[in-house]
Short mmCIF file of C-alpha atoms and ligand atoms in Angstrom, two decimals:
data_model
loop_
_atom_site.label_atom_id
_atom_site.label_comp_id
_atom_site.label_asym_id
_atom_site.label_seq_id
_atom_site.Cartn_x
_atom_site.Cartn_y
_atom_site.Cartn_z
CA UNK A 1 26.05 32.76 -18.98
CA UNK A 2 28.02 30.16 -18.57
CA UNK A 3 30.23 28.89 -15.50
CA UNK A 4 33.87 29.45 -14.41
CA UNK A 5 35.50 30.15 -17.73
CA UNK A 6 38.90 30.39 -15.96
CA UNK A 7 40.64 27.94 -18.28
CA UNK A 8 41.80 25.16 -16.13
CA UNK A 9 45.80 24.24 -16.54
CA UNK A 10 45.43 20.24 -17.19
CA UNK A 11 43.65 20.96 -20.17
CA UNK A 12 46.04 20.29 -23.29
CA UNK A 13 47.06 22.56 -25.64
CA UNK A 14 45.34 22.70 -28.78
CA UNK A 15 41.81 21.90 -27.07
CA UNK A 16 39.23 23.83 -25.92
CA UNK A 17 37.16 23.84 -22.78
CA UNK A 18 33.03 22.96 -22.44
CA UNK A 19 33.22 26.51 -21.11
CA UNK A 20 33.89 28.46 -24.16
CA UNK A 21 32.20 26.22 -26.97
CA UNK A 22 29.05 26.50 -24.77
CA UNK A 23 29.73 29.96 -24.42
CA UNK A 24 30.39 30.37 -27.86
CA UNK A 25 26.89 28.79 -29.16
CA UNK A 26 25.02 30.49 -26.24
CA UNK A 27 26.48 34.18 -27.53
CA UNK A 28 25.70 33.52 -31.49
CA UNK A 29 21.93 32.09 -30.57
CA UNK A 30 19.57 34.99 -29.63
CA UNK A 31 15.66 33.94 -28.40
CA UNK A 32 13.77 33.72 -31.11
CA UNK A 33 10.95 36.56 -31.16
CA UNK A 34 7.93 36.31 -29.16
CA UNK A 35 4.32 36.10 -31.02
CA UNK A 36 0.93 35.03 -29.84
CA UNK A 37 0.77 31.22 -29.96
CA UNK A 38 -2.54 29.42 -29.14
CA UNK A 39 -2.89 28.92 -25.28
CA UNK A 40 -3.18 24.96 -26.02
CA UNK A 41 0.54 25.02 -27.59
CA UNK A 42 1.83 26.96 -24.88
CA UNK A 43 2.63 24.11 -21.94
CA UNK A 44 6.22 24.71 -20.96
CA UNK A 45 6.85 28.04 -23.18
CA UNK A 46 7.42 31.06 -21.07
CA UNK A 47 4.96 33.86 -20.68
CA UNK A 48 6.66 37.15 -22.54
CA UNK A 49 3.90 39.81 -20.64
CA UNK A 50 2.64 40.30 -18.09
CA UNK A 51 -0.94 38.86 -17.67
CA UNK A 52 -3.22 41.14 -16.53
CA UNK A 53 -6.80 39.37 -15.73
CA UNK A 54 -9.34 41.61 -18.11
CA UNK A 55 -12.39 40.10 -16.20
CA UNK A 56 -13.43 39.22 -13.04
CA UNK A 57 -13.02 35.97 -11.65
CA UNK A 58 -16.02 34.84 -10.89
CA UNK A 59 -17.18 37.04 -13.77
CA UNK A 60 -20.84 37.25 -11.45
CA UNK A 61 -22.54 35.94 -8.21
CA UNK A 62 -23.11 32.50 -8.40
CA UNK A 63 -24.55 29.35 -6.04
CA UNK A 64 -21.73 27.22 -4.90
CA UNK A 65 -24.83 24.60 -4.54
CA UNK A 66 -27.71 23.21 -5.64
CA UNK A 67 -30.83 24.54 -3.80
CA UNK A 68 -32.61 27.45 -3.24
CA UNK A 69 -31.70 31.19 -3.62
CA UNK A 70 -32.95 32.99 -0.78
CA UNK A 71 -32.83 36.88 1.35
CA UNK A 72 -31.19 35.58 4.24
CA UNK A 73 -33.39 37.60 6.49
CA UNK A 74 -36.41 35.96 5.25
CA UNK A 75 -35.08 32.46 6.96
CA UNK A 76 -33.41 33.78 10.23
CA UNK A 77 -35.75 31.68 12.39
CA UNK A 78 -36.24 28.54 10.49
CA UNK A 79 -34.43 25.43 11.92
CA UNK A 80 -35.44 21.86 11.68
CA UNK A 81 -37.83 21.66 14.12
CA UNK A 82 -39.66 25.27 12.40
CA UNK A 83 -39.33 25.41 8.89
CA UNK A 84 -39.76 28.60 7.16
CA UNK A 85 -42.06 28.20 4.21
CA UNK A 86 -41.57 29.74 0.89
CA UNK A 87 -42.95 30.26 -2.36
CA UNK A 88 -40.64 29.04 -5.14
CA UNK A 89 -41.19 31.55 -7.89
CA UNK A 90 -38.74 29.86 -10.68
CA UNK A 91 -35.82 27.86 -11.58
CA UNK A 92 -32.03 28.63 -12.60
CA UNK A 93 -29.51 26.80 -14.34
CA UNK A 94 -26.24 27.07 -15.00
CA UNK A 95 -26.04 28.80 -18.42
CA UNK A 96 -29.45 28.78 -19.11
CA UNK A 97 -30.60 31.70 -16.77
CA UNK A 98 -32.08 34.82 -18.02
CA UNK A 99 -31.36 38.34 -15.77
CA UNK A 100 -33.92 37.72 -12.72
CA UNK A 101 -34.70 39.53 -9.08
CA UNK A 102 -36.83 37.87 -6.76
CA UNK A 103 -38.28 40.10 -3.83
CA UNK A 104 -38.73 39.90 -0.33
CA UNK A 105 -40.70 36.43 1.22
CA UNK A 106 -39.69 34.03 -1.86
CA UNK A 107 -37.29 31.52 -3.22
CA UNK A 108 -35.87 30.21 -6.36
CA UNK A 109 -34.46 26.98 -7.15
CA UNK A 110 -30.99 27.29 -8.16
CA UNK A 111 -28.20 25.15 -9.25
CA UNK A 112 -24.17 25.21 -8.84
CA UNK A 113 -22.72 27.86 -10.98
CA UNK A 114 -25.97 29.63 -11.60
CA UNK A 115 -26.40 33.63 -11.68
CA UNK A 116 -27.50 34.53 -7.89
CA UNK A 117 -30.88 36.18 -8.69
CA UNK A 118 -30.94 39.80 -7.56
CA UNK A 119 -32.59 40.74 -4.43
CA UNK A 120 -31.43 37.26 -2.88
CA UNK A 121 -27.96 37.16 -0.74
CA UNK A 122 -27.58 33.21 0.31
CA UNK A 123 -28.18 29.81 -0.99
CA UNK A 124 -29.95 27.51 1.07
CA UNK A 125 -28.38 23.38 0.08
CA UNK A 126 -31.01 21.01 -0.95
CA UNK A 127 -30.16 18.90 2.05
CA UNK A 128 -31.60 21.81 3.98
CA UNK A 129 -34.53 22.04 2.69
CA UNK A 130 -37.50 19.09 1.41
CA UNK A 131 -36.73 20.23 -2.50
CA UNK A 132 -40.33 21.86 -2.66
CA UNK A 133 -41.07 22.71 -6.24
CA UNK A 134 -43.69 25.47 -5.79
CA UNK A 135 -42.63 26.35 -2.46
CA UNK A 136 -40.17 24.98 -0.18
CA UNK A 137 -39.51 24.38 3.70
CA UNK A 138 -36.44 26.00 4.64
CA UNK A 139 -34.69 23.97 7.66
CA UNK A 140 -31.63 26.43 8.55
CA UNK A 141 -30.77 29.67 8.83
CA UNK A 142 -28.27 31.49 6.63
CA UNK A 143 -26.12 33.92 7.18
CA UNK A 144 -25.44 36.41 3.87
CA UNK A 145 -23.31 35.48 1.55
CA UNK A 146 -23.92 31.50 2.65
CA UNK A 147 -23.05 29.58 -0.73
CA UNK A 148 -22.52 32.58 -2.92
CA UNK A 149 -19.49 32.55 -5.06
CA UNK A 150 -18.70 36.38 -5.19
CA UNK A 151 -17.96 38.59 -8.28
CA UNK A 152 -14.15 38.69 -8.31
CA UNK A 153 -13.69 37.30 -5.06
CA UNK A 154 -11.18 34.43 -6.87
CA UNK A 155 -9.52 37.31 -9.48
CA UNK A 156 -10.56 41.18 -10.10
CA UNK A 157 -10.39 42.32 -13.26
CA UNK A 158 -6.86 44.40 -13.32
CA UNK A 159 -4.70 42.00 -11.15
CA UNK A 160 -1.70 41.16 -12.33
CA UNK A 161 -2.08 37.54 -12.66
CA UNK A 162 1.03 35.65 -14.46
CA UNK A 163 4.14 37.66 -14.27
CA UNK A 164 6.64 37.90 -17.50
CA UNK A 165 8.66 34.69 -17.36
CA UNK A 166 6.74 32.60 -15.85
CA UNK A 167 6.40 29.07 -17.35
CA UNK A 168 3.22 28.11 -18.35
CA UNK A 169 1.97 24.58 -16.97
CA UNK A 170 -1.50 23.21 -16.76
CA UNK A 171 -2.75 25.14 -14.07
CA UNK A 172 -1.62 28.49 -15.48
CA UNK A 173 -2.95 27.26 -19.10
CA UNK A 174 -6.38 26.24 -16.88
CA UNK A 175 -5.97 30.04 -15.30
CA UNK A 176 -5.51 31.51 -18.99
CA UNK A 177 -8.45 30.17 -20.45
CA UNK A 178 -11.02 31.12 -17.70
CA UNK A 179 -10.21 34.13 -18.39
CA UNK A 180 -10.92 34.35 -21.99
CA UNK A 181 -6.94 34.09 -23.66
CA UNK A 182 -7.14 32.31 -26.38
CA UNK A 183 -3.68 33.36 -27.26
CA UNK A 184 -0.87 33.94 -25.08
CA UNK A 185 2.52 35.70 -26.12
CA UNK A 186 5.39 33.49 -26.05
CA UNK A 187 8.69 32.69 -28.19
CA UNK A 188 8.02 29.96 -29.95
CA UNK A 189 9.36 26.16 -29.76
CA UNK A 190 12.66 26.08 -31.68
CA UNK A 191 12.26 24.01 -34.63
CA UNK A 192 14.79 21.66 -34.73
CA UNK A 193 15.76 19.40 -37.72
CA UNK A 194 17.92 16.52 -36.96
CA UNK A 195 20.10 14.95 -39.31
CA UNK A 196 22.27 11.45 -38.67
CA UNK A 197 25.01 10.47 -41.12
CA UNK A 198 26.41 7.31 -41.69
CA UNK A 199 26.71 4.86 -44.66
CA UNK A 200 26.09 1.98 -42.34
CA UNK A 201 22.63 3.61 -41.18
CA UNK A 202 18.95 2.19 -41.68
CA UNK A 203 15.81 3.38 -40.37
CA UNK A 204 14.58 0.51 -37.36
CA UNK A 205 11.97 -1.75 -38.84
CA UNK A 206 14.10 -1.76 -42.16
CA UNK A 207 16.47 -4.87 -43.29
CA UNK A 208 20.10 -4.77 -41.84
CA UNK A 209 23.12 -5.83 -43.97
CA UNK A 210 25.48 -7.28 -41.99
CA UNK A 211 27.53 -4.52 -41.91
CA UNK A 212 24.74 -2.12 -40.80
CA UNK A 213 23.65 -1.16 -37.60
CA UNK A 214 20.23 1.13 -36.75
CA UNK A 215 20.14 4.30 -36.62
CA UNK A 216 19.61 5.33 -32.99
CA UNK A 217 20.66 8.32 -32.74
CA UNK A 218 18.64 10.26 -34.83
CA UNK A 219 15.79 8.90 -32.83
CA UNK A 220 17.49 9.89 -29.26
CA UNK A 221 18.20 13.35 -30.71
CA UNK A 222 14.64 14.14 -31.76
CA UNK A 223 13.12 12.98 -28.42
CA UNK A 224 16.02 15.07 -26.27
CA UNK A 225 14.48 17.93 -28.82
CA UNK A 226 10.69 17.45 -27.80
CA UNK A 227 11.36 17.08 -24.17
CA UNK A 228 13.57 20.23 -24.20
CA UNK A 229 9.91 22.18 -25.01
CA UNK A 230 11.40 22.58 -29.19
CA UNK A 231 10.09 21.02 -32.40
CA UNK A 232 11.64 17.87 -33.77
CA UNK A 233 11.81 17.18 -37.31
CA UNK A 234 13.94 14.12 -37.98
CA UNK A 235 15.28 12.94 -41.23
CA UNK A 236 16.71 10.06 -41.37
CA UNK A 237 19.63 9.19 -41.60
CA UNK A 238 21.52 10.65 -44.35
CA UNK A 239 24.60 8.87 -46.60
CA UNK A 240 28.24 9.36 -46.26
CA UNK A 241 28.24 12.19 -49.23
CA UNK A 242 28.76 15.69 -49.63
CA UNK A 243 26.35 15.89 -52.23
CA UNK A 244 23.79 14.00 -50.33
CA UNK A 245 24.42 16.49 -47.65
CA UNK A 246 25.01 19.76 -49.00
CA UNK A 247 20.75 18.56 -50.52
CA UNK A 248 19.86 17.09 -47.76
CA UNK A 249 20.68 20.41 -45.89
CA UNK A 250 19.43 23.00 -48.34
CA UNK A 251 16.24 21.36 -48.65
CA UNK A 252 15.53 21.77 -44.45
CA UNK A 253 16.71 25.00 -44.07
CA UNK A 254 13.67 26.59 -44.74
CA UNK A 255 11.69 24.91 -41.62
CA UNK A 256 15.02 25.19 -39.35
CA UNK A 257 15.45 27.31 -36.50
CA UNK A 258 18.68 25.31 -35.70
CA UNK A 259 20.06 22.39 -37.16
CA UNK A 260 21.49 18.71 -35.49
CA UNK A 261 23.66 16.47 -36.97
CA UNK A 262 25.26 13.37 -35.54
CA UNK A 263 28.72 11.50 -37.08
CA UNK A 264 30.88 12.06 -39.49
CA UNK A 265 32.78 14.75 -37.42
CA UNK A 266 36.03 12.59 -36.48
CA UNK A 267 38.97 11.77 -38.62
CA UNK A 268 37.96 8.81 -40.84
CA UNK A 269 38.26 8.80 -44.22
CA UNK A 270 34.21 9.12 -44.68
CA UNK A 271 33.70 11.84 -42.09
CA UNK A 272 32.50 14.43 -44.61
CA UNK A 273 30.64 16.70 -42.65
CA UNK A 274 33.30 18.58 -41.32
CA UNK A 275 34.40 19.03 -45.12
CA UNK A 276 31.00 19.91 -46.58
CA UNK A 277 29.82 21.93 -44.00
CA UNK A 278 33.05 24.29 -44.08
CA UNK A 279 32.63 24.78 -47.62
CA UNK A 280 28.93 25.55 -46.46
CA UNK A 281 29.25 28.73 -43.80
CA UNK A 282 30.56 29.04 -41.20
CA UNK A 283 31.19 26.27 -39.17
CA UNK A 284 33.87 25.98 -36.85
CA UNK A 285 34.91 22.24 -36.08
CA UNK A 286 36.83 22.02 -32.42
CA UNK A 287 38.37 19.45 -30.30
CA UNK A 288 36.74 20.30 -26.60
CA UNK A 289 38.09 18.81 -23.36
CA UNK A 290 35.66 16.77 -23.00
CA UNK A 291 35.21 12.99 -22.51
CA UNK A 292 32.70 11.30 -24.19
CA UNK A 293 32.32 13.97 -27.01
CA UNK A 294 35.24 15.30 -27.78
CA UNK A 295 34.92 16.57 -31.67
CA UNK A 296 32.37 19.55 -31.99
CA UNK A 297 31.42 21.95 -34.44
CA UNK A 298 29.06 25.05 -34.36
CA UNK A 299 28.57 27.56 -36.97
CA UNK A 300 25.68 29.09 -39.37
CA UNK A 301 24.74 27.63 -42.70
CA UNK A 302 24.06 29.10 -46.24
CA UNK A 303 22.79 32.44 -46.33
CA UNK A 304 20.02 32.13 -43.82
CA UNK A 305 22.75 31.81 -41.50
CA UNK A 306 21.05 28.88 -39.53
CA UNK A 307 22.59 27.44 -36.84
CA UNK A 308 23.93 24.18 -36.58
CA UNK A 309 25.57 22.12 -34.05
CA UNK A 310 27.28 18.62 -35.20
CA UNK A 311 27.66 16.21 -32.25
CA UNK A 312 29.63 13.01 -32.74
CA UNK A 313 28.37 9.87 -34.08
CA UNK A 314 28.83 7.52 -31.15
CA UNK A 315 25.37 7.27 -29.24
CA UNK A 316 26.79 8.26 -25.75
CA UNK A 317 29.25 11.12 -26.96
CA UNK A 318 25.67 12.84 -28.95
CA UNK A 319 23.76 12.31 -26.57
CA UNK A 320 26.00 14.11 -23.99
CA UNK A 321 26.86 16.39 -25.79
CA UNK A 322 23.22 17.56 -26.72
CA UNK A 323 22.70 17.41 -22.87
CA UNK A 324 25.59 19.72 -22.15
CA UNK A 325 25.58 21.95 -25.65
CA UNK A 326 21.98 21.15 -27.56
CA UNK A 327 20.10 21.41 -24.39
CA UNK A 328 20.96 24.97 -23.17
CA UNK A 329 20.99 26.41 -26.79
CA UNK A 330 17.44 25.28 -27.38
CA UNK A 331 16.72 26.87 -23.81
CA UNK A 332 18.11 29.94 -24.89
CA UNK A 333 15.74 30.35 -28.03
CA UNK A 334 12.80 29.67 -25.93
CA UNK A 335 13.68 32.31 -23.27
CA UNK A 336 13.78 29.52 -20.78
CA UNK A 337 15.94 30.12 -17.83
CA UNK A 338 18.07 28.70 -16.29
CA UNK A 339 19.86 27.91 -20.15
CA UNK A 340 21.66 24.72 -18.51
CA UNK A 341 20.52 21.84 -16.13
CA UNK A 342 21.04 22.58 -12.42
CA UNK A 343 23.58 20.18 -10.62
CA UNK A 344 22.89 18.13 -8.21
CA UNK A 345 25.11 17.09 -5.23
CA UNK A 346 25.23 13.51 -4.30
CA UNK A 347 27.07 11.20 -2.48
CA UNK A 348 29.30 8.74 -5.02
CA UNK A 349 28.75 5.24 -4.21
CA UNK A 350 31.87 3.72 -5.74
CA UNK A 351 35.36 5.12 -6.98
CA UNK A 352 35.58 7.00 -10.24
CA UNK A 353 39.38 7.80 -12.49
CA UNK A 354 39.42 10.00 -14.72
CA UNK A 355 41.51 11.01 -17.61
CA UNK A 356 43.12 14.63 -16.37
CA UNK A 357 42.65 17.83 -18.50
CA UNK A 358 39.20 16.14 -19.58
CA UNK A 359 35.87 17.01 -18.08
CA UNK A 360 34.48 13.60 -18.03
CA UNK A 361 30.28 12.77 -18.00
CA UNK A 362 30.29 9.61 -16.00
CA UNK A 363 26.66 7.92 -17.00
CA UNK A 364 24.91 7.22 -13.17
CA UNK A 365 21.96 6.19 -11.76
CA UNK A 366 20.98 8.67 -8.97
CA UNK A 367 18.59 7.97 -6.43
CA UNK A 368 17.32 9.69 -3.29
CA UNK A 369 17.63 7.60 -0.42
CA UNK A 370 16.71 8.12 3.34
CA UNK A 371 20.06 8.92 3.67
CA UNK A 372 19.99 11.37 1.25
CA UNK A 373 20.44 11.39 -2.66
CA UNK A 374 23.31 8.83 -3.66
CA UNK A 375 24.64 8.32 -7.30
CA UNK A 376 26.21 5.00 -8.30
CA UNK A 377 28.41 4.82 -11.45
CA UNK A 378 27.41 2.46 -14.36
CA UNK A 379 29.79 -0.35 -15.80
CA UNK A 380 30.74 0.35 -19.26
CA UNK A 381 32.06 3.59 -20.09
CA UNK A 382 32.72 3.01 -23.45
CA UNK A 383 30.66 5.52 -26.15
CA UNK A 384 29.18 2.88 -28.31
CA UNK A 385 27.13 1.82 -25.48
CA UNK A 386 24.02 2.23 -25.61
CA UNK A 387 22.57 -0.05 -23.23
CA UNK A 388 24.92 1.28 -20.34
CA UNK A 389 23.37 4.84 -20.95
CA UNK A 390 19.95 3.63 -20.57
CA UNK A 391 20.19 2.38 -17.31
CA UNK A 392 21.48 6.25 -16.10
CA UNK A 393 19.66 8.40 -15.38
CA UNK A 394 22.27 10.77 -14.03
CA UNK A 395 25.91 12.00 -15.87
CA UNK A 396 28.30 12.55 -12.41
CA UNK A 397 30.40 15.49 -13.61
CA UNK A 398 34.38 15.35 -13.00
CA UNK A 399 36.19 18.21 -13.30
CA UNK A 400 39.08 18.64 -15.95
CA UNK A 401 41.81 19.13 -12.79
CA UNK A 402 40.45 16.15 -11.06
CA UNK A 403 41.43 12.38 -11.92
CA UNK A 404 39.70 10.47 -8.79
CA UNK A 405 36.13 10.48 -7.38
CA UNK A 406 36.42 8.50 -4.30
CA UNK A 407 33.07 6.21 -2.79
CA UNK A 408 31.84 8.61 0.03
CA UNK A 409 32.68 12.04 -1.73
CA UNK A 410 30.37 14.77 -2.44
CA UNK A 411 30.06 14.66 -6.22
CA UNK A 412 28.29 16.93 -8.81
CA UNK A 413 25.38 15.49 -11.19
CA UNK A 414 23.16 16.25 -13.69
CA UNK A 415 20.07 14.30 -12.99
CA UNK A 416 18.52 13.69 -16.47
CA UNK A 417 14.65 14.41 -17.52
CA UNK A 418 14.47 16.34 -14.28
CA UNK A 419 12.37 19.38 -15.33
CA UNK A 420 13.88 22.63 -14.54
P1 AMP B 1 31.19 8.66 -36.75
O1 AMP B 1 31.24 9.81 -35.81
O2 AMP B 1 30.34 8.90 -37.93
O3 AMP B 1 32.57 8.20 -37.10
O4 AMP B 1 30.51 7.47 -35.95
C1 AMP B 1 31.12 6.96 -34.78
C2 AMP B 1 30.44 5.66 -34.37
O5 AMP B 1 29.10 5.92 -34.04
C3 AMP B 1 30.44 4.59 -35.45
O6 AMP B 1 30.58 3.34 -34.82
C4 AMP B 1 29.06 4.72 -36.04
O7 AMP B 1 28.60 3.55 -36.64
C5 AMP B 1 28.23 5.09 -34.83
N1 AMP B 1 27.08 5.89 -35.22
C6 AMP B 1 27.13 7.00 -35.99
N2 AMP B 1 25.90 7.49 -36.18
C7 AMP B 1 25.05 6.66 -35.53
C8 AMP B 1 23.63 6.63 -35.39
N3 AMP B 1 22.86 7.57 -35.96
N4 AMP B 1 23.07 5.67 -34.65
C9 AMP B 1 23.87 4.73 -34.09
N5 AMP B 1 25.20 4.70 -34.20
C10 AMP B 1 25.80 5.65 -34.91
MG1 MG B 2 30.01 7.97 -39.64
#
């Protein structure tokens, strides 16, 4: 599940790795169970059957043009210069035709995606013909089966069309609905309720005191949520109390198929969650070797036992740390594999020191040149900034025994919003 969990040596005493807290949430969080969810919610859930097509594909013979419906061996000598004339003996439209045959020596007008009458085995195009209405000169000759969209010729009825797994995107949601799903089995979207704390918070749009500051985080959370394929519902943020909490909490528990806080985690004198949410369940708070995020917690809550992960309250450290913790747990629930964001290699376009014993998320901004993709540190490592981390689009990954990445190396990244 997860990578190397060899536990490497710089890593101090007292700490644990990315490894095993990832490891840890990945174990406790099984997929949540799979039920038929309408085939318009189901871009980016994975299919949990296989899809076998229960009709044909196309479902009957149809003109792949507008003209006329024809026995090919009726027009085997016309041509331009010797039209074959024939006696148009009706007219069919797409989805307003009624069963018809037409026999040997006549035509019928027909239009794209109209039934093939019986009896005829080619379509002759307009632009073949001088659009006759009560009988027409044919100006080619067809061969059978000219402009006739065959019964199951795209699907049959029995193929096994969408394997088990596969993630559904427009084109297999297009391929779903031809053939009649209305409702597709698929775990559903993880709902995910995310929580901020902080006395100093207020909602953007609101007044600030001068000693507040907006509350960006939960906002960042909740949108990390929807484009990881789950459910976002975002309360604001919530005060400094355990009370206020411990409410706040009970009351979204019952639409909460995992549960995100940010702040409050550290050691100030106001960091309550850690307090409230041991007397809560189960929550184990951690110090991981990790830089920015480095105070973590992951347990289960009241009975229900839902989980909930509390990041840290300093934009950059949640925000990695629901890319490296949040990010794979929600993929677990939704059966989506891989659980955690490929790496990427690229080539590291200025020097990098790092703190040993600490697996450090350097914010980048990766790009794919003609030589190649190329990832260029950001100025401003600090975890309160928020306008260095939106100019990355990358975090360049450096490893808890390494403390240099040198310009020119070969570095590992985790390109951000990169489906996968
Ligand atoms: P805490 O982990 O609660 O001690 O917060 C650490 C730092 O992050 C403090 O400077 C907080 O003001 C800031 N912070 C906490 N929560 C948020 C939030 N939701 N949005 C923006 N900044 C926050
Ligand atoms: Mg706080």
């Amino acid at each position: 599940m997860a990578e190397a969990r060899v536990r490497p040596s710089s890593v101090p005493d007292g700490l644990i790795t990315v490894e095993d807290h990832l490891e840890r949430i990945l174990r406790a969080l099984g997929p949540l169970e799979a039920y038929d969810q309408p085939v318009v919610e189901s871009l980016g859930l994975p299919l949990h059957e296989n899809l076998i097509a229960p009709i044909d594909l196309p479902r009957f013979d149809n003109s792949a043009m507008d003209g006329y419906a024809v026995r090919a061996e009726d027009v085997a000598d016309a041509s331009a210069s010797s039209p074959v004339t024939l006696p148009v003996v009706g007219e069919i439209h797409a989805g307003g035709a009624k069963p018809f045959a037409i026999s040997a020596g006549t035509a019928v007008k027909i239009m794209t995606g109209a039934p093939v009458p019986r009896g005829a085995d080619a379509v002759v195009p307009y632009e073949q013909t001088n659009r006759g209405s009560a009988s027409v000169e044919i100006r080619t000759a067809v061969q059978a089966g000219a402009n006739v969209r065959t019964t199951g010729s795209d699907v049959q009825a029995g193929d096994l069309v969408l394997s088990a797994g596969t993630v559904l995107g427009p084109r297999e949601i297009g391929l779903l609905a031809s053939l009649g799903s209305g409702r597709v089995r698929a775990r559903p979207r993880p709902r995910v309720v995310v929580l901020s704390t902080g006395n100093e918070l207020r909602d953007p749009g609101t007044h600030l005191e001068y000693d507040s500051i907006y509350d960006g985080n939960s906002y960042m959370l909740a949108a990390s949520v929807r484009a990881a394929g789950a459910i976002a519902y975002r309360v604001g943020a919530v005060a400094d109390d355990a009370r206020v909490l411990r409410d706040a909490l009970a009351e979204q528990l019952v639409r909460a198929d995992l549960v995100v806080t940010s702040g409050g985690v550290s050691e100030g004198d106001k960091d309550i969650v850690k307090q409230t949410l041991t007397e809560l369940g189960t929550v184990q708070f951690d110090k991981v070797a990790m830089q920015p995020g480095k105070p973590q917690g992951f347990g289960t809550l009241f009975e229900e036992e839902t989980p909930i992960i509390t990041l840290p309250g300093n934009p950059v450290s949640a925000y990695v740390s629901f890319e490296v913790f949040v990010l794979p747990a929600i993929r677990r629930m939704m059966g989506r594999t891989p659980y955690r964001r490929p790496m990427v290699h690229a080539v590291l376009a200025s020097d990098i020191q790092s703190k040993p014993g600490f697996r450090q998320y350097v914010r980048g901004f990766f790009e794919v040149t003609h030589r190649g993709a190329k990832v260029t540190p950001i100025q401003g490592h600090e975890s309160h900034r928020m306008g260095a981390l939106a100019k990355a689009n990358a975090l360049i990954v450096v490893g808890e025994d390494e403390t240099a990445l040198n310009m020119g190396d070969t570095v590992r990244t985790l390109v951000l919003d990169r489906p996968f």
